[in-house]
PDB file of C-alpha atoms in Angstrom:
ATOM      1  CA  UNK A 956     266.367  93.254 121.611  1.00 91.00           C
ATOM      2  CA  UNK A 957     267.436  90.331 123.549  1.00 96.00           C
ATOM      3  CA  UNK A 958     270.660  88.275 122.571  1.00 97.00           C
ATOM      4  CA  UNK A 959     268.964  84.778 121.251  1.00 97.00           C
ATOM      5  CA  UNK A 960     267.345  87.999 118.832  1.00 98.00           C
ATOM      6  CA  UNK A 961     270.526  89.086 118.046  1.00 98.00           C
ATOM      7  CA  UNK A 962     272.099  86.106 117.049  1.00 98.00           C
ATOM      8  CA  UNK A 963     269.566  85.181 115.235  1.00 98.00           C
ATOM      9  CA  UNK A 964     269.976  88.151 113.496  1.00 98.00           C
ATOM     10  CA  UNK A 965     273.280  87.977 113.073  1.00 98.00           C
ATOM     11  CA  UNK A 966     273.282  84.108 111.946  1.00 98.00           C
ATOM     12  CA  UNK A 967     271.465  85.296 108.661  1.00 98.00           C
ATOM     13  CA  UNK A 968     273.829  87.994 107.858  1.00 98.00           C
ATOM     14  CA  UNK A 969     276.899  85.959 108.559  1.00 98.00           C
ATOM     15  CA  UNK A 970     275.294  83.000 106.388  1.00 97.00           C
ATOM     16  CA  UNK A 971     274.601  85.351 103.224  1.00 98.00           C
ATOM     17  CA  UNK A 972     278.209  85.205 102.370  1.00 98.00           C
ATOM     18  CA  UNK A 973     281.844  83.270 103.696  1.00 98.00           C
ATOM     19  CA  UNK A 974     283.494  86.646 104.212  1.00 98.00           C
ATOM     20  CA  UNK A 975     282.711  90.255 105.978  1.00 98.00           C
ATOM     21  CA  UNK A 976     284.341  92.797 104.751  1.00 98.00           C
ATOM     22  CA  UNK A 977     286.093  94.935 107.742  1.00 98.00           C
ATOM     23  CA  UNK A 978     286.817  98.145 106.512  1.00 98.00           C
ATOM     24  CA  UNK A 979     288.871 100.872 107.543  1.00 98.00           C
ATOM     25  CA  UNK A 980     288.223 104.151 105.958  1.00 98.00           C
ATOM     26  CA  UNK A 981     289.915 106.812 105.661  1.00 97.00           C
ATOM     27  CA  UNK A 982     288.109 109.088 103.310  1.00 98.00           C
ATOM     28  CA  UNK A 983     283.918 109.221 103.257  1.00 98.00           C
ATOM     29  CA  UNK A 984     283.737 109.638  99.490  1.00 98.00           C
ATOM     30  CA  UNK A 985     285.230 106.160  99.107  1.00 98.00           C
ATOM     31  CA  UNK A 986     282.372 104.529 100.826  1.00 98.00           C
ATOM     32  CA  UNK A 987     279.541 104.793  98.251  1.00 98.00           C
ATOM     33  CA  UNK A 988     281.265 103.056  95.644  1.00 98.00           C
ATOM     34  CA  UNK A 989     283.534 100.568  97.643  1.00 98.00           C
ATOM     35  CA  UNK A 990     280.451  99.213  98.989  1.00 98.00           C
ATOM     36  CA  UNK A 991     278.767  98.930  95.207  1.00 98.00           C
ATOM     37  CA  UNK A 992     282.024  96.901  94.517  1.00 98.00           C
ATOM     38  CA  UNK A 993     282.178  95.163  97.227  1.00 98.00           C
ATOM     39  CA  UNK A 994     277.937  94.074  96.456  1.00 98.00           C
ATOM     40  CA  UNK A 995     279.060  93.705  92.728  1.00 98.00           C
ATOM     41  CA  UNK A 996     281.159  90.891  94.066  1.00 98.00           C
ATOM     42  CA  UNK A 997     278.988  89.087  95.988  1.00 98.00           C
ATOM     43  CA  UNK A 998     279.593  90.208  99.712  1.00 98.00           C
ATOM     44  CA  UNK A 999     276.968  91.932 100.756  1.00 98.00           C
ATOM     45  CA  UNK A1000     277.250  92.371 104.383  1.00 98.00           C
ATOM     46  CA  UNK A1001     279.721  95.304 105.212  1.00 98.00           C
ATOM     47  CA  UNK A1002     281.482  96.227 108.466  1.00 98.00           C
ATOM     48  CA  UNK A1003     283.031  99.864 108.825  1.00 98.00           C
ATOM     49  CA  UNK A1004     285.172  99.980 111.807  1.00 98.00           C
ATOM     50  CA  UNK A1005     284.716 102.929 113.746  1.00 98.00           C
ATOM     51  CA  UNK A1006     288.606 103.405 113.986  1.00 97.00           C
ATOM     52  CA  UNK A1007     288.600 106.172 111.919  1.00 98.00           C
ATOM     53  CA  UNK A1008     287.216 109.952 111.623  1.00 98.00           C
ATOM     54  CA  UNK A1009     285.662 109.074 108.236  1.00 98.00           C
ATOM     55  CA  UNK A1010     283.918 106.074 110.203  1.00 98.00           C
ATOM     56  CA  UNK A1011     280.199 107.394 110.672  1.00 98.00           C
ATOM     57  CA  UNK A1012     279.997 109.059 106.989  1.00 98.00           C
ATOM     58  CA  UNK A1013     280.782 106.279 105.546  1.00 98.00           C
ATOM     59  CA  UNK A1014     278.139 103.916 107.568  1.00 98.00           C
ATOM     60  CA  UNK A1015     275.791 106.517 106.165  1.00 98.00           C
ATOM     61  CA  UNK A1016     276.988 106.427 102.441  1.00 98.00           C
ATOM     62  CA  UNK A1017     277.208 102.893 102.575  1.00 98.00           C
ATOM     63  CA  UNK A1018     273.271 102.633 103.426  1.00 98.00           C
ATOM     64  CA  UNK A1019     272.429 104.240 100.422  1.00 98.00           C
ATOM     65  CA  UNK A1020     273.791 101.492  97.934  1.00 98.00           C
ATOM     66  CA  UNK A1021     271.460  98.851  97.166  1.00 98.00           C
ATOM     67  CA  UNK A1022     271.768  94.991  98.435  1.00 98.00           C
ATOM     68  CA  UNK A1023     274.218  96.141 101.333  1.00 98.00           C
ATOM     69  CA  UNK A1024     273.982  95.414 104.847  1.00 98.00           C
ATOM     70  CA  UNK A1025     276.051  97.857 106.654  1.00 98.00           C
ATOM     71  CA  UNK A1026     277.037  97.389 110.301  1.00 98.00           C
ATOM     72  CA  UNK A1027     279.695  99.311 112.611  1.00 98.00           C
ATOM     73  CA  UNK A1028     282.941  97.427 114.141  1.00 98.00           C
ATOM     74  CA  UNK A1029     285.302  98.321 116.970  1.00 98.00           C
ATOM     75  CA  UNK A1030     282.134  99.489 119.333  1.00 98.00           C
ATOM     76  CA  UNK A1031     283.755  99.848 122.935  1.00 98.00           C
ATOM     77  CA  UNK A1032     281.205 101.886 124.848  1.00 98.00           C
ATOM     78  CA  UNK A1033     277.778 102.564 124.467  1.00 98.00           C
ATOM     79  CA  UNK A1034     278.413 105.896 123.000  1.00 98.00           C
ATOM     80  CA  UNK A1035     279.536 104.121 120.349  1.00 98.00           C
ATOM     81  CA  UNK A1036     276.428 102.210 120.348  1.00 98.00           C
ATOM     82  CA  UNK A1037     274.249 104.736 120.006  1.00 98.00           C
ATOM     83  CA  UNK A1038     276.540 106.678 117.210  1.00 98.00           C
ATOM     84  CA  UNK A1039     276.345 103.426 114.828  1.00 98.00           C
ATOM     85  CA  UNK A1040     273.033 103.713 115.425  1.00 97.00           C
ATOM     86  CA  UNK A1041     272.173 107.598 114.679  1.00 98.00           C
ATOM     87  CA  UNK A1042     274.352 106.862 111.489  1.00 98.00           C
ATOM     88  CA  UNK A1043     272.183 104.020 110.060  1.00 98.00           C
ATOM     89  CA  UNK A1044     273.822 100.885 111.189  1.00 98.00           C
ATOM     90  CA  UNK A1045     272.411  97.666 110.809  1.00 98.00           C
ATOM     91  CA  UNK A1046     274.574  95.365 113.445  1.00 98.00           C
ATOM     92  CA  UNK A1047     277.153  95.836 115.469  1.00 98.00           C
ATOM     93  CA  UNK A1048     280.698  94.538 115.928  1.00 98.00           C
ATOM     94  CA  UNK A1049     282.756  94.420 119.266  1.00 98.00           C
ATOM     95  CA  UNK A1050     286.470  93.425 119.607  1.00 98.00           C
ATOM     96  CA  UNK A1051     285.121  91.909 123.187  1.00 98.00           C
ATOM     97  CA  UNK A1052     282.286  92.530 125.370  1.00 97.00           C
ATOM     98  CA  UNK A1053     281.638  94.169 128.176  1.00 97.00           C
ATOM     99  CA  UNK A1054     278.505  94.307 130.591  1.00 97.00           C
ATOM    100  CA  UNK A1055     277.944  98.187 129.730  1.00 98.00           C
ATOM    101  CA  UNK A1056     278.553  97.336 126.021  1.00 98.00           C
ATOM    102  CA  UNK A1057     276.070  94.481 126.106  1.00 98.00           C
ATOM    103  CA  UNK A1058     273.659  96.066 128.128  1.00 98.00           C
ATOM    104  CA  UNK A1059     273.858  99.605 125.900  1.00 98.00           C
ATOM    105  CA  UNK A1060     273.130  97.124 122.661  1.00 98.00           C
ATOM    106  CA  UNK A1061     270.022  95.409 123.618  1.00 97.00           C
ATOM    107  CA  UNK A1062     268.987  99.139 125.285  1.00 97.00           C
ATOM    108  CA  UNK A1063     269.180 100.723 121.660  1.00 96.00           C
ATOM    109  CA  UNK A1064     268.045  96.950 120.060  1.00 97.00           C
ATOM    110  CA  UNK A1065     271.359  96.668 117.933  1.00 98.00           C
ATOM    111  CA  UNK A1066     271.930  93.210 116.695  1.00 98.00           C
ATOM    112  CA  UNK A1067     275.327  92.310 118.017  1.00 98.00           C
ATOM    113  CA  UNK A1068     278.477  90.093 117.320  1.00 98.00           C
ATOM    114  CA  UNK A1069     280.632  90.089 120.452  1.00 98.00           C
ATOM    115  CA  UNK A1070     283.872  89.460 120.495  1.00 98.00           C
ATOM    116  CA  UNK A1071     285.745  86.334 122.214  1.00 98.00           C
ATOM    117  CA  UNK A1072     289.058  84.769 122.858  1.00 98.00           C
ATOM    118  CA  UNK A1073     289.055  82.058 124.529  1.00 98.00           C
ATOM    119  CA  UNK A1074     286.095  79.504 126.588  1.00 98.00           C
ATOM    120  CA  UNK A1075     285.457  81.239 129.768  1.00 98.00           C
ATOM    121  CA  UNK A1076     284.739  84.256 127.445  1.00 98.00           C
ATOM    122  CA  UNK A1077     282.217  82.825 125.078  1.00 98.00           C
ATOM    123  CA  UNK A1078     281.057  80.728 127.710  1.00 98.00           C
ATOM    124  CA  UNK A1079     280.247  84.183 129.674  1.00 98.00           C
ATOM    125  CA  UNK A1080     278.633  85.412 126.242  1.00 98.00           C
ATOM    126  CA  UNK A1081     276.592  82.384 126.099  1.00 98.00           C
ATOM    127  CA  UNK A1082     275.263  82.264 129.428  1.00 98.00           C
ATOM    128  CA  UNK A1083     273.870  85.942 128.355  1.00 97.00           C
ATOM    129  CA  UNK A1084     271.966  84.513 125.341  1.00 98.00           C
ATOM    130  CA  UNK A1085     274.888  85.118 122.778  1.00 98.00           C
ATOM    131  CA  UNK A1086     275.019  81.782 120.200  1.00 98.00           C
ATOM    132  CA  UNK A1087     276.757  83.523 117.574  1.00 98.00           C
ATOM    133  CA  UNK A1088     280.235  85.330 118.195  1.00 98.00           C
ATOM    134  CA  UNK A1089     283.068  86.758 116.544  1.00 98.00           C
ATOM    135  CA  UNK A1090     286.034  85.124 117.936  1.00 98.00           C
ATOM    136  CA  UNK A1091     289.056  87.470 117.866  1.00 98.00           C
ATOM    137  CA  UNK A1092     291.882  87.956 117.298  1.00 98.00           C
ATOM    138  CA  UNK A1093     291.689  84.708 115.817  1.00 98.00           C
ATOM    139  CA  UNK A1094     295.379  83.644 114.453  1.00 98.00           C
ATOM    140  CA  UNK A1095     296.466  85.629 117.938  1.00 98.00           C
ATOM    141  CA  UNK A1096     294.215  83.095 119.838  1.00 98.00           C
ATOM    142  CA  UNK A1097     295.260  79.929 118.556  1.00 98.00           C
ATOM    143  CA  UNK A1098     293.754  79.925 114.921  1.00 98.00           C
ATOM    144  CA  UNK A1099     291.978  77.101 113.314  1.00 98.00           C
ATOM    145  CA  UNK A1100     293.099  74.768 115.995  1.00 98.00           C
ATOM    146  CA  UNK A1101     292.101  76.622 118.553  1.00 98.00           C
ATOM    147  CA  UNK A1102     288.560  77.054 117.041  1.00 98.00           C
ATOM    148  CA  UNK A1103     288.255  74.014 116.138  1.00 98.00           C
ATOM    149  CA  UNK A1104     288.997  72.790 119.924  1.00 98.00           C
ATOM    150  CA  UNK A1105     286.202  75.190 121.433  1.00 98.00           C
ATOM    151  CA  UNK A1106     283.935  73.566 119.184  1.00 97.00           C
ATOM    152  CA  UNK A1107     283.406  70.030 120.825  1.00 95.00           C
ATOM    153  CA  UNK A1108     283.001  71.720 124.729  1.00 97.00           C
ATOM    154  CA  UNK A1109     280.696  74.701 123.265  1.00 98.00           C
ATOM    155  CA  UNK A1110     278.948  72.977 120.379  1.00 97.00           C
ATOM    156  CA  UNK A1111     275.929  75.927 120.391  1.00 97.00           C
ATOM    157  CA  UNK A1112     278.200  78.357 119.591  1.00 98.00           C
ATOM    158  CA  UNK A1113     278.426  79.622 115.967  1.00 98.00           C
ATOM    159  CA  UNK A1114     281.833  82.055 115.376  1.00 98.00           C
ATOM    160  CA  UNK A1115     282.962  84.551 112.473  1.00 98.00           C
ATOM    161  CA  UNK A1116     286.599  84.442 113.228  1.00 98.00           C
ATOM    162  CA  UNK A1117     288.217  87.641 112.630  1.00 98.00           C
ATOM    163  CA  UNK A1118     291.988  88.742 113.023  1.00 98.00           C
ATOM    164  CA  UNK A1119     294.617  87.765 110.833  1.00 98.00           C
ATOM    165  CA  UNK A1120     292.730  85.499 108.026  1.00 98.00           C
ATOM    166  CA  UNK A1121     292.991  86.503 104.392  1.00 97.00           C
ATOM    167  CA  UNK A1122     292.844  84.236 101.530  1.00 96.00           C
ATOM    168  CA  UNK A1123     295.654  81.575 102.745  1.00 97.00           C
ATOM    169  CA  UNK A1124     293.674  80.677 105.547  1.00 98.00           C
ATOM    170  CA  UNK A1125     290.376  81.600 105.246  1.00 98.00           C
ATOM    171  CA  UNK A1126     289.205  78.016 103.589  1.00 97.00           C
ATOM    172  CA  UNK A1127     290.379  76.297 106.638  1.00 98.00           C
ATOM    173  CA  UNK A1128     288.310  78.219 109.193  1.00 98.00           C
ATOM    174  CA  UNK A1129     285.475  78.359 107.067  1.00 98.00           C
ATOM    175  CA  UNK A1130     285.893  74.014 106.604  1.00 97.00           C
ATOM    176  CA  UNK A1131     285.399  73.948 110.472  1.00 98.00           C
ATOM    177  CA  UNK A1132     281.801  73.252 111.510  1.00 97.00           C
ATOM    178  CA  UNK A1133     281.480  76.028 114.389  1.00 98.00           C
ATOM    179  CA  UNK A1134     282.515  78.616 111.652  1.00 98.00           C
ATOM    180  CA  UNK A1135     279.843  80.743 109.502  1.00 98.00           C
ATOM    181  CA  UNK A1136     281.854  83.111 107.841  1.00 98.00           C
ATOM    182  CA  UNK A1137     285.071  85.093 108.259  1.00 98.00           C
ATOM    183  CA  UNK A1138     285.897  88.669 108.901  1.00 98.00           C
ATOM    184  CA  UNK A1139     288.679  90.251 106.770  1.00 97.00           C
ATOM    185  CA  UNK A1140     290.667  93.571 105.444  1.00 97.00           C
ATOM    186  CA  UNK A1141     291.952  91.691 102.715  1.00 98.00           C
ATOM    187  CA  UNK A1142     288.884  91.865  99.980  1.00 98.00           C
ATOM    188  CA  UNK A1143     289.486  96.135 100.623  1.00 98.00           C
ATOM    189  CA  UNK A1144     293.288  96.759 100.558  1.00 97.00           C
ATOM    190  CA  UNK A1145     294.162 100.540 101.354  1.00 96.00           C
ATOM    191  CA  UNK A1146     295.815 101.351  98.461  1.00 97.00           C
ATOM    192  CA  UNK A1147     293.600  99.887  95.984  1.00 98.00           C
ATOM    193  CA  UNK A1148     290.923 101.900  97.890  1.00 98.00           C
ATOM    194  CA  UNK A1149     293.012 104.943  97.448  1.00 96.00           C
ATOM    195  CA  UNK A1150     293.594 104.392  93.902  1.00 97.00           C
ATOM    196  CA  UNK A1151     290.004 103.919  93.276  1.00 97.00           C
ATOM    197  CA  UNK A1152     290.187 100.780  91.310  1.00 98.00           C
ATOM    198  CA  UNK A1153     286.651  99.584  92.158  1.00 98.00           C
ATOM    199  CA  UNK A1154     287.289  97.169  89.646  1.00 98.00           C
ATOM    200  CA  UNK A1155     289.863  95.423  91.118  1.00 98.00           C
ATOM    201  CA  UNK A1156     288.050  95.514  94.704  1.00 98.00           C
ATOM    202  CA  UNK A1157     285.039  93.226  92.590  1.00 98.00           C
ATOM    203  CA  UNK A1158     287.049  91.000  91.285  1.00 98.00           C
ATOM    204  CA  UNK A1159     288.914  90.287  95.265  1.00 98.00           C
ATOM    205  CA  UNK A1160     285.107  90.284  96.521  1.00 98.00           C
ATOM    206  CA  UNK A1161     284.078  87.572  93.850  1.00 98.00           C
ATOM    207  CA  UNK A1162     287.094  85.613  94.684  1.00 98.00           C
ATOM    208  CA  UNK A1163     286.415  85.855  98.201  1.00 98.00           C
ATOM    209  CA  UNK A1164     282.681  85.077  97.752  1.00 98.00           C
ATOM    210  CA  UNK A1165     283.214  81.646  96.477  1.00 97.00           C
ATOM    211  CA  UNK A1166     285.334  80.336  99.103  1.00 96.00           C
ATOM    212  CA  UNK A1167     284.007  77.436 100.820  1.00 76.00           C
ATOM    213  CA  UNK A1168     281.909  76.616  98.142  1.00 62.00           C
TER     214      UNK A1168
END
């Protein structure tokens, strides 16, 4: 798969809904019906961050529900490329990019959103085909102004800015013309995971899904 693929890709996942989930789980039999609440709510495109053991499970859980669009976050190498893959993941998500990480994704044709910081980066990303890129760690790097200033030099570029946005912020990267939809933990808190209150993880998803509308 080549990159102007990819972004394409990922420009109609990003575009079904203001906010990606990024999930961190810690227990597999959490990840069925998180990700029915999470749909139930209106965001159905799902990233599991492969930060944890539960990780791969819970990509494959997640696959089963209905309406969601499951992809795999934190890949560093290709192996775990190729793991997101053998579990059923749609897209992947990098923190940054490197050549063996780039290379590894088109290889296995993963759709991917790599990560960058700051112009040389993107630029380097776009030079390789990449038009759509997470840009991360977003509040780290400068935040809204920041993104906002990349957009006049690097106008092709389309972003889901992920890193330290939740719902006092979000609005205002999503208002910025570069932007087409956030990444954040906040529509999945850990403890309301734990406690199972699905309920309450529909009603943060619904919120969530009408921002910037």
């Amino acid at each position: 798969m080549t990159p102007h693929a990819a972004s394409e890709i990922l420009e109609t996942l990003c575009r079904q809904a203001p906010v990606i989930p990024v999930l961190v789980i810690e227990d597999a039999a959490h990840a069925r019906p998180l990700a029915e609440a999470l749909v139930e709510g209106g965001l159905p495109v799902l990233e599991v961050t492969l930060r944890t053991p539960a990780a791969l499970e819970a990509i494959r859980e997640m696959t089963q529900v209905a309406g969601a669009t499951v992809g795999a976050g934190t890949l560093i190498t290709p192996e775990d490329v190729e793991a997101a893959q053998g579990a059923g993941a749609r897209f992947g998500v990098s923190p940054g990019a490197t050549p063996m990480l780039l290379d590894a994704a088109r290889a296995g044709a993963l759709p991917l959103l790599p990560g960058a910081a700051t112009a040389t980066e993107a630029m380097a990303l776009l030079e390789r085909g990449f038009s759509v890129q997470k840009f991360f760690p977003a509040e780290a790097a400068g935040g809204v102004a920041a993104l906002r200033a990349l957009g006049a030099p690097l106008p092709r570029i389309r972003f889901c800015p992920t890193g330290g946005i939740g719902p006092a912020n979000a609005a205002d990267y999503l208002a910025l013309p570069n932007t087409l939809c956030v990444g954040g933990s906040w529509v999945a808190p850990g403890a309301v995971v734990a406690a199972g209150d699905w309920a309450g993880i529909t009603a943060l998803a619904r919120a969530a899904a009408g921002l910037g509308r």
